[in-house]
Short mmCIF file of C-alpha atoms in Angstrom, two decimals:
data_model
loop_
_atom_site.label_atom_id
_atom_site.label_comp_id
_atom_site.label_asym_id
_atom_site.label_seq_id
_atom_site.Cartn_x
_atom_site.Cartn_y
_atom_site.Cartn_z
CA MET A 1 0.00 0.00 0.00
CA LYS A 2 2.75 2.38 0.94
CA GLN A 3 4.52 1.55 -2.28
CA TYR A 4 1.33 2.20 -4.24
CA ILE A 5 0.92 5.65 -2.67
CA ALA A 6 4.59 6.49 -3.14
CA THR A 7 4.34 5.61 -6.79
CA TYR A 8 1.17 7.44 -7.72
CA LEU A 9 0.93 10.35 -5.28
CA PRO A 10 3.34 12.61 -7.22
CA ALA A 11 1.33 12.17 -10.42
CA LEU A 12 -1.93 12.73 -8.59
CA THR A 13 -0.56 15.90 -7.03
CA VAL A 14 0.46 17.27 -10.42
CA LEU A 15 -2.99 16.55 -11.78
CA LEU A 16 -4.66 18.52 -9.00
CA ILE A 17 -2.34 21.50 -9.48
CA LEU A 18 -3.02 21.65 -13.22
CA THR A 19 -6.74 21.48 -12.63
CA ALA A 20 -6.63 24.39 -10.22
CA ALA A 21 -4.46 26.51 -12.54
CA ALA A 22 -6.81 26.00 -15.50
CA SER A 23 -9.72 27.59 -13.62
CA ALA A 24 -8.65 31.30 -13.33
CA GLN A 25 -12.07 32.71 -12.38
CA THR A 26 -13.04 32.93 -8.75
CA PHE A 27 -16.76 32.39 -8.18
CA GLN A 28 -18.29 33.83 -5.07
CA SER A 29 -21.69 34.76 -3.74
CA SER A 30 -20.92 38.40 -4.46
CA GLY A 31 -18.33 40.34 -6.40
CA SER A 32 -16.90 43.81 -6.66
CA THR A 33 -15.12 45.57 -9.48
CA THR A 34 -13.48 48.97 -9.78
CA ILE A 35 -14.84 51.25 -12.50
CA SER A 36 -12.35 53.92 -13.60
CA VAL A 37 -12.39 56.93 -15.90
CA THR A 38 -9.84 59.57 -16.85
CA VAL A 39 -11.31 63.00 -17.55
CA ALA A 40 -9.16 65.00 -19.97
CA ALA A 41 -9.24 68.48 -21.49
CA GLU A 42 -11.90 68.83 -24.20
CA ALA A 43 -13.58 71.59 -26.18
CA SER A 44 -16.44 71.99 -28.62
CA LEU A 45 -18.23 74.82 -30.40
CA TYR A 46 -21.66 75.31 -31.88
CA ILE A 47 -22.37 78.25 -34.22
CA GLU A 48 -25.95 79.28 -33.65
CA ASP A 49 -26.17 81.36 -36.83
CA SER A 50 -25.24 79.32 -39.88
CA THR A 51 -25.48 82.51 -41.91
CA THR A 52 -24.76 86.01 -40.68
CA THR A 53 -26.03 88.83 -42.88
CA LEU A 54 -24.15 92.10 -42.69
CA THR A 55 -26.35 95.13 -43.20
CA GLY A 56 -25.36 98.71 -43.91
CA GLY A 57 -27.02 101.95 -43.20
CA PRO A 58 -27.34 104.98 -45.49
CA LEU A 59 -24.48 107.13 -46.67
CA PHE A 60 -21.95 104.36 -46.86
CA SER A 61 -22.01 103.58 -43.15
CA ASP A 62 -20.24 100.32 -42.42
CA TYR A 63 -21.98 96.99 -42.72
CA THR A 64 -22.51 95.26 -39.37
CA GLY A 65 -23.74 91.92 -38.11
CA THR A 66 -23.42 89.42 -35.26
CA THR A 67 -22.46 85.76 -35.14
CA ARG A 68 -23.50 83.96 -32.00
CA PHE A 69 -22.00 80.72 -30.72
CA ILE A 70 -22.13 78.31 -27.79
CA TYR A 71 -18.90 76.87 -26.45
CA LYS A 72 -18.14 73.96 -24.13
CA ILE A 73 -14.71 73.72 -22.64
CA ARG A 74 -12.71 71.93 -19.97
CA THR A 75 -9.05 72.84 -19.55
CA SER A 76 -6.61 70.93 -17.40
CA GLN A 77 -6.09 71.71 -13.78
CA GLY A 78 -2.81 73.42 -13.00
CA SER A 79 -1.50 74.62 -16.35
CA GLY A 80 -4.29 74.12 -18.88
CA THR A 81 -5.28 76.73 -21.45
CA GLY A 82 -7.86 77.22 -24.18
CA THR A 83 -8.65 79.46 -27.13
CA ILE A 84 -11.35 80.31 -29.63
CA THR A 85 -10.11 81.77 -32.92
CA SER A 86 -11.52 82.88 -36.25
CA LEU A 87 -10.11 82.51 -39.74
CA VAL A 88 -11.61 83.57 -43.06
CA THR A 89 -11.26 80.30 -44.94
CA ALA A 90 -12.95 81.59 -48.08
CA ASP A 91 -12.74 85.27 -49.09
CA PHE A 92 -15.73 87.20 -50.35
CA SER A 93 -16.94 86.08 -53.74
CA PRO A 94 -17.67 86.82 -56.46
CA SER A 95 -14.97 89.35 -57.07
CA GLY A 96 -15.73 93.01 -57.52
CA GLY A 97 -16.99 93.55 -54.00
CA PRO A 98 -15.38 93.46 -50.58
CA SER A 99 -12.25 91.40 -50.03
CA VAL A 100 -10.43 90.40 -46.88
CA SER A 101 -7.12 89.57 -48.52
CA ASN A 102 -7.10 92.18 -51.33
CA PRO A 103 -9.52 95.07 -50.66
CA PRO A 104 -10.01 97.66 -53.42
CA THR A 105 -8.94 100.40 -51.06
CA ALA A 106 -6.17 100.13 -48.47
CA GLY A 107 -7.76 100.17 -45.08
CA ASP A 108 -10.94 98.43 -46.15
CA ALA A 109 -11.36 95.62 -43.62
CA LEU A 110 -13.60 93.04 -42.15
CA SER A 111 -13.14 93.44 -38.41
CA TYR A 112 -14.86 92.35 -35.23
CA THR A 113 -15.15 92.72 -31.49
CA CYS A 114 -15.81 89.89 -29.08
CA SER A 115 -18.29 89.30 -26.30
CA VAL A 116 -18.15 86.07 -24.27
CA SER A 117 -19.45 84.74 -20.97
CA SER A 118 -17.27 83.41 -18.18
CA PRO A 119 -15.03 81.42 -17.92
CA ALA A 120 -13.89 82.81 -21.29
CA THR A 121 -11.94 86.06 -21.61
CA ALA A 122 -12.95 88.07 -24.68
CA CYS A 123 -10.47 89.23 -27.29
CA SER A 124 -9.14 92.68 -26.60
CA GLY A 125 -10.37 95.60 -28.68
CA THR A 126 -11.06 95.31 -32.42
CA GLN A 127 -9.60 92.40 -34.37
CA THR A 128 -9.03 92.43 -38.12
CA ALA A 129 -10.16 89.26 -39.87
CA SER A 130 -7.56 87.46 -41.89
CA THR A 131 -7.41 84.79 -44.55
CA THR A 132 -3.89 83.76 -43.54
CA ALA A 133 -3.70 83.74 -39.74
CA ALA A 134 -6.27 82.78 -37.12
CA GLN A 135 -7.33 85.72 -35.01
CA PRO A 136 -8.31 85.61 -31.32
CA VAL A 137 -11.91 85.52 -30.18
CA ALA A 138 -11.60 84.21 -26.60
CA SER A 139 -9.06 82.67 -24.25
CA PHE A 140 -9.22 80.41 -21.20
CA GLY A 141 -6.98 79.67 -18.24
CA ALA A 142 -6.32 76.54 -16.18
CA ASN A 143 -9.27 74.49 -14.90
CA ALA A 144 -11.70 76.51 -17.02
CA ARG A 145 -15.03 74.66 -17.27
CA SER A 146 -18.20 75.72 -19.00
CA SER A 147 -21.64 74.67 -17.88
CA ARG A 148 -23.01 71.28 -18.85
CA ASN A 149 -24.97 72.77 -21.78
CA GLY A 150 -22.32 75.27 -22.79
CA ASN A 151 -21.79 79.00 -22.42
CA SER A 152 -22.51 81.80 -24.89
CA GLY A 153 -20.38 84.17 -26.92
CA GLN A 154 -20.66 86.34 -29.99
CA VAL A 155 -18.61 88.17 -32.57
CA ASN A 156 -19.76 91.61 -33.74
CA TRP A 157 -18.70 92.21 -37.36
CA THR A 158 -17.90 95.44 -39.13
CA LEU A 159 -17.20 95.63 -42.86
CA THR A 160 -16.04 98.79 -44.55
CA ASN A 161 -18.69 100.11 -46.99
CA ASP A 162 -16.45 101.19 -49.86
CA PRO A 163 -18.19 102.91 -52.82
CA LEU A 164 -15.82 100.97 -55.05
CA TYR A 165 -17.73 97.76 -54.32
CA ALA A 166 -19.91 96.79 -57.24
CA THR A 167 -23.49 96.17 -56.31
CA GLY A 168 -24.44 92.53 -55.73
CA ALA A 169 -24.46 89.77 -53.15
CA TYR A 170 -21.17 88.58 -51.74
CA SER A 171 -20.33 85.87 -49.24
CA ALA A 172 -17.31 84.66 -47.36
CA THR A 173 -16.70 81.71 -45.02
CA VAL A 174 -15.38 82.19 -41.49
CA THR A 175 -14.18 79.19 -39.52
CA PHE A 176 -14.15 79.34 -35.72
CA THR A 177 -11.87 76.93 -33.88
CA VAL A 178 -11.88 76.06 -30.19
CA SER A 179 -9.07 74.16 -28.47
CA ALA A 180 -8.16 73.17 -24.93
CA THR A 181 -5.16 71.70 -23.19
CA MET B 1 -10.35 -16.05 30.84
CA PRO B 2 -7.58 -14.61 28.55
CA GLU B 3 -8.16 -15.50 24.90
CA ARG B 4 -4.52 -16.63 24.43
CA LEU B 5 -4.86 -19.25 27.10
CA ILE B 6 -8.11 -20.50 25.56
CA CYS B 7 -6.69 -20.84 22.04
CA ARG B 8 -3.39 -22.36 23.18
CA GLY B 9 -4.76 -24.47 26.00
CA LYS B 10 -3.54 -28.15 26.42
CA ASN B 11 -6.16 -30.90 26.39
CA PRO B 12 -9.16 -28.59 26.72
CA HIS B 13 -12.72 -29.90 27.14
CA PRO B 14 -14.37 -30.64 23.73
CA PHE B 15 -17.02 -28.02 24.30
CA ILE B 16 -14.33 -25.58 25.08
CA VAL B 17 -12.56 -26.76 21.95
CA PHE B 18 -15.74 -26.01 20.00
CA LEU B 19 -15.91 -22.60 21.54
CA ILE B 20 -12.25 -22.05 20.77
CA LEU B 21 -12.72 -23.17 17.20
CA ALA B 22 -15.77 -20.98 16.81
CA ALA B 23 -13.89 -18.03 18.19
CA CYS B 24 -10.75 -18.69 16.19
CA VAL B 25 -12.40 -19.50 12.88
CA PRO B 26 -11.40 -16.90 10.23
CA ALA B 27 -13.84 -14.02 9.60
CA GLN B 28 -14.82 -15.36 6.15
CA ALA B 29 -17.56 -17.42 7.60
CA ASP B 30 -19.30 -14.19 9.05
CA MET B 31 -18.99 -12.00 5.92
CA GLY B 32 -22.14 -10.79 4.19
CA THR B 33 -23.40 -7.70 2.40
CA ALA B 34 -25.00 -4.60 3.76
CA THR B 35 -26.58 -1.63 2.05
CA GLN B 36 -26.68 1.96 3.05
CA THR B 37 -28.70 4.78 1.59
CA LEU B 38 -26.82 8.00 0.89
CA ASN B 39 -28.85 11.17 0.92
CA VAL B 40 -27.78 14.64 -0.24
CA VAL B 41 -29.80 17.83 -0.26
CA LEU B 42 -28.85 20.27 -2.98
CA LEU B 43 -29.81 23.76 -1.95
CA PRO B 44 -30.34 26.61 -4.38
CA ALA B 45 -27.06 28.30 -5.11
CA GLY B 46 -25.65 31.11 -7.17
CA LYS B 47 -22.17 32.48 -7.67
CA ILE B 48 -20.56 35.08 -9.88
CA SER B 49 -17.13 36.10 -11.10
CA VAL B 50 -16.18 39.60 -12.30
CA PRO B 51 -12.88 41.18 -13.32
CA SER B 52 -11.12 43.24 -10.71
CA GLY B 53 -11.70 46.41 -12.70
CA PHE B 54 -12.59 48.00 -16.01
CA THR B 55 -12.20 51.44 -17.61
CA LEU B 56 -14.56 53.85 -19.33
CA THR B 57 -13.17 55.72 -22.34
CA THR B 58 -14.35 58.36 -24.78
CA THR B 59 -13.71 59.05 -28.45
CA GLY B 60 -12.56 62.42 -29.74
CA THR B 61 -12.34 65.59 -27.68
CA THR B 62 -15.81 67.04 -28.03
CA PHE B 63 -17.50 65.67 -24.93
CA ASN B 64 -18.69 62.33 -26.29
CA ALA B 65 -19.91 60.07 -23.50
CA TYR B 66 -17.54 57.67 -21.75
CA ARG B 67 -18.29 54.01 -22.42
CA GLY B 68 -17.10 50.62 -21.19
CA ALA B 69 -18.19 47.00 -20.77
CA LEU B 70 -18.27 44.67 -17.77
CA ARG B 71 -18.42 40.92 -18.35
CA ILE B 72 -20.09 38.88 -15.59
CA SER B 73 -19.75 35.10 -15.39
CA TYR B 74 -22.26 33.29 -13.21
CA ARG B 75 -23.56 29.90 -12.10
CA PHE B 76 -26.98 29.18 -10.68
CA ARG B 77 -29.11 26.35 -9.38
CA THR B 78 -32.63 27.35 -8.43
CA ALA B 79 -35.38 25.33 -6.83
CA PRO B 80 -38.89 24.63 -8.08
CA GLY B 81 -40.98 27.57 -7.06
CA GLY B 82 -37.87 29.62 -6.43
CA GLY B 83 -35.55 31.74 -8.52
CA GLY B 84 -32.48 33.91 -8.36
CA SER B 85 -31.07 37.25 -9.30
CA ILE B 86 -27.97 39.33 -9.68
CA SER B 87 -28.14 42.99 -8.73
CA LEU B 88 -25.68 45.89 -8.84
CA ARG B 89 -24.98 48.87 -6.62
CA ALA B 90 -22.16 51.38 -6.36
CA ALA B 91 -20.37 51.07 -3.04
CA SER B 92 -19.40 54.73 -3.25
CA ASP B 93 -19.48 57.67 -5.63
CA PHE B 94 -16.59 58.42 -7.93
CA MET B 95 -13.57 59.59 -6.02
CA PRO B 96 -11.95 62.01 -5.63
CA PRO B 97 -14.75 64.60 -5.77
CA GLY B 98 -14.85 67.16 -8.54
CA GLY B 99 -15.46 64.70 -11.35
CA PRO B 100 -18.44 62.60 -12.44
CA SER B 101 -21.06 61.77 -9.85
CA ILE B 102 -23.04 58.54 -9.58
CA ALA B 103 -25.40 60.19 -7.11
CA ALA B 104 -26.26 62.73 -9.81
CA GLY B 105 -27.35 59.93 -12.13
CA ALA B 106 -24.46 60.26 -14.56
CA LEU B 107 -23.73 56.51 -14.84
CA VAL B 108 -26.13 54.10 -16.57
CA TYR B 109 -25.87 50.60 -18.01
CA ALA B 110 -27.72 48.27 -20.33
CA CYS B 111 -27.65 44.46 -20.20
CA GLY B 112 -26.68 42.32 -23.14
CA ALA B 113 -27.98 38.82 -23.87
CA ALA B 114 -27.76 36.44 -20.90
CA GLY B 115 -26.63 32.84 -20.98
CA LEU B 116 -29.19 31.95 -18.30
CA GLY B 117 -32.19 33.93 -17.14
CA ALA B 118 -33.59 37.26 -18.23
CA PRO B 119 -31.27 40.29 -18.47
CA CYS B 120 -32.37 43.74 -17.34
CA ALA B 121 -34.38 45.73 -19.86
CA GLY B 122 -33.54 49.24 -21.00
CA PHE B 123 -31.10 51.54 -19.24
CA GLN B 124 -30.50 51.21 -15.52
CA THR B 125 -29.17 54.17 -13.56
CA VAL B 126 -26.46 53.13 -11.15
CA SER B 127 -27.16 54.14 -7.56
CA THR B 128 -25.12 54.28 -4.38
CA THR B 129 -28.23 53.58 -2.30
CA LEU B 130 -30.41 51.17 -4.26
CA ALA B 131 -29.47 47.98 -6.06
CA THR B 132 -30.53 47.72 -9.69
CA GLY B 133 -31.26 44.54 -11.57
CA VAL B 134 -28.87 42.66 -13.82
CA ILE B 135 -30.26 39.13 -14.20
CA LEU B 136 -33.44 37.36 -13.12
CA VAL B 137 -33.11 33.57 -13.01
CA PRO B 138 -36.35 31.54 -13.08
CA GLU B 139 -37.26 28.56 -10.94
CA SER B 140 -35.72 25.15 -11.61
CA ALA B 141 -32.88 26.68 -13.57
CA CYS B 142 -29.31 25.50 -13.73
CA THR B 143 -26.04 26.32 -15.44
CA GLY B 144 -24.14 24.15 -17.85
CA GLY B 145 -24.47 20.77 -19.48
CA GLY B 146 -27.24 21.59 -21.90
CA ALA B 147 -30.96 21.08 -21.54
CA PRO B 148 -32.59 21.31 -19.09
CA CYS B 149 -29.69 23.50 -17.95
CA SER B 150 -28.06 26.27 -19.92
CA ALA B 151 -25.65 25.32 -22.67
CA ALA B 152 -22.70 27.27 -21.32
CA ASP B 153 -21.01 26.92 -17.97
CA PRO B 154 -20.54 29.50 -16.65
CA ALA B 155 -23.27 31.64 -18.16
CA VAL B 156 -22.22 35.14 -19.17
CA VAL B 157 -23.86 38.54 -19.43
CA GLU B 158 -22.15 41.75 -20.51
CA LEU B 159 -23.14 45.15 -19.17
CA GLN B 160 -22.57 48.24 -21.35
CA PHE B 161 -21.89 51.32 -19.21
CA THR B 162 -22.34 54.92 -20.31
CA LEU B 163 -21.10 57.89 -18.30
CA GLU B 164 -22.04 61.46 -19.14
CA ASN B 165 -19.09 63.61 -20.23
CA SER B 166 -19.89 67.01 -18.75
CA PRO B 167 -17.59 70.04 -19.15
CA GLU B 168 -18.19 70.67 -15.45
CA TYR B 169 -15.94 67.74 -14.46
CA GLN B 170 -12.43 68.68 -13.45
CA THR B 171 -9.67 66.88 -15.31
CA GLY B 172 -8.17 63.89 -13.51
CA SER B 173 -8.66 60.20 -12.79
CA TYR B 174 -11.71 58.96 -10.93
CA ALA B 175 -12.82 55.56 -9.65
CA SER B 176 -15.69 53.88 -7.87
CA SER B 177 -16.45 50.35 -6.71
CA LEU B 178 -19.44 48.42 -8.05
CA VAL B 179 -20.80 45.57 -5.94
CA LEU B 180 -22.71 42.71 -7.53
CA THR B 181 -24.88 40.58 -5.27
CA VAL B 182 -26.37 37.15 -5.90
CA SER B 183 -29.58 35.94 -4.32
CA THR B 184 -31.31 32.60 -4.66
CA LEU B 185 -34.54 31.03 -3.43
#
């Protein structure tokens, strides 16, 4: 009997160990698990006015109009930042009217001022729109967080009313970009 | 009288010899068979296995919801007239504070197909105070081996979690503990 046990016990032991190793799950009457999430800097923008019509008054007063937007932003704690910028991605067309990149008269310009709600800081003074470089609309500091449904802002446009513009309808495309770190 | 003296006695009385022989006869003459009934009572039982943790992730950077999946393996044996269930509750809100909040109803889940029993229907809002349903197991149900039990052993159900991605959350890493409880009847 002793010889029988001595002969087969090692093999039996190995069999039991392999069986235990093959079953990696632990079944219990209850279980707990940790759910984790990493919240990072994010930003999004919604332009409320798909088209902004600039209107001018009599006697060649400048054309004006307003583009409204809603922004959502979350910048990082500590050293995060954020910006909203504008860029004229398509100049006025057809030709013969106003132009951002090549106006008929030096000094003709499409410009704007900014108005934004906290936690954004509005651009300072009057900004001149550009087809080559993004221009500031708003900026954000560290740990800047909008409300769940977003916060409001707007850009107030001014376009020189040059008599050299031929009559007609003209349109340009402005792209707003929001970013956060 | 010591047995040794009886078995090794010299010139014992015949009756004593008979007694000695009867006492010393090998056990084979007394062997027979006996039966015993073994009884076992199998009580209703249920057990689960879950991973130690899982992560919710988002796509893009424009406040898309965080999503993640939790796979639950389970085994059940329910009695006639009984049943079983698996329920879920958050042991605590997300920590540290400043991020998403379970108490605010930001975390929900939906149940996928279940290997045994009926999975929860629709979206369930995770709570730190009330348990919400995951699986309902009917009476006389069992796991594994095929009909009348389930085909797979263990049975599996996958929960799809969705967490709101609000700009109001501060950046950082947050975690909570979900507790799954089994009950059987």
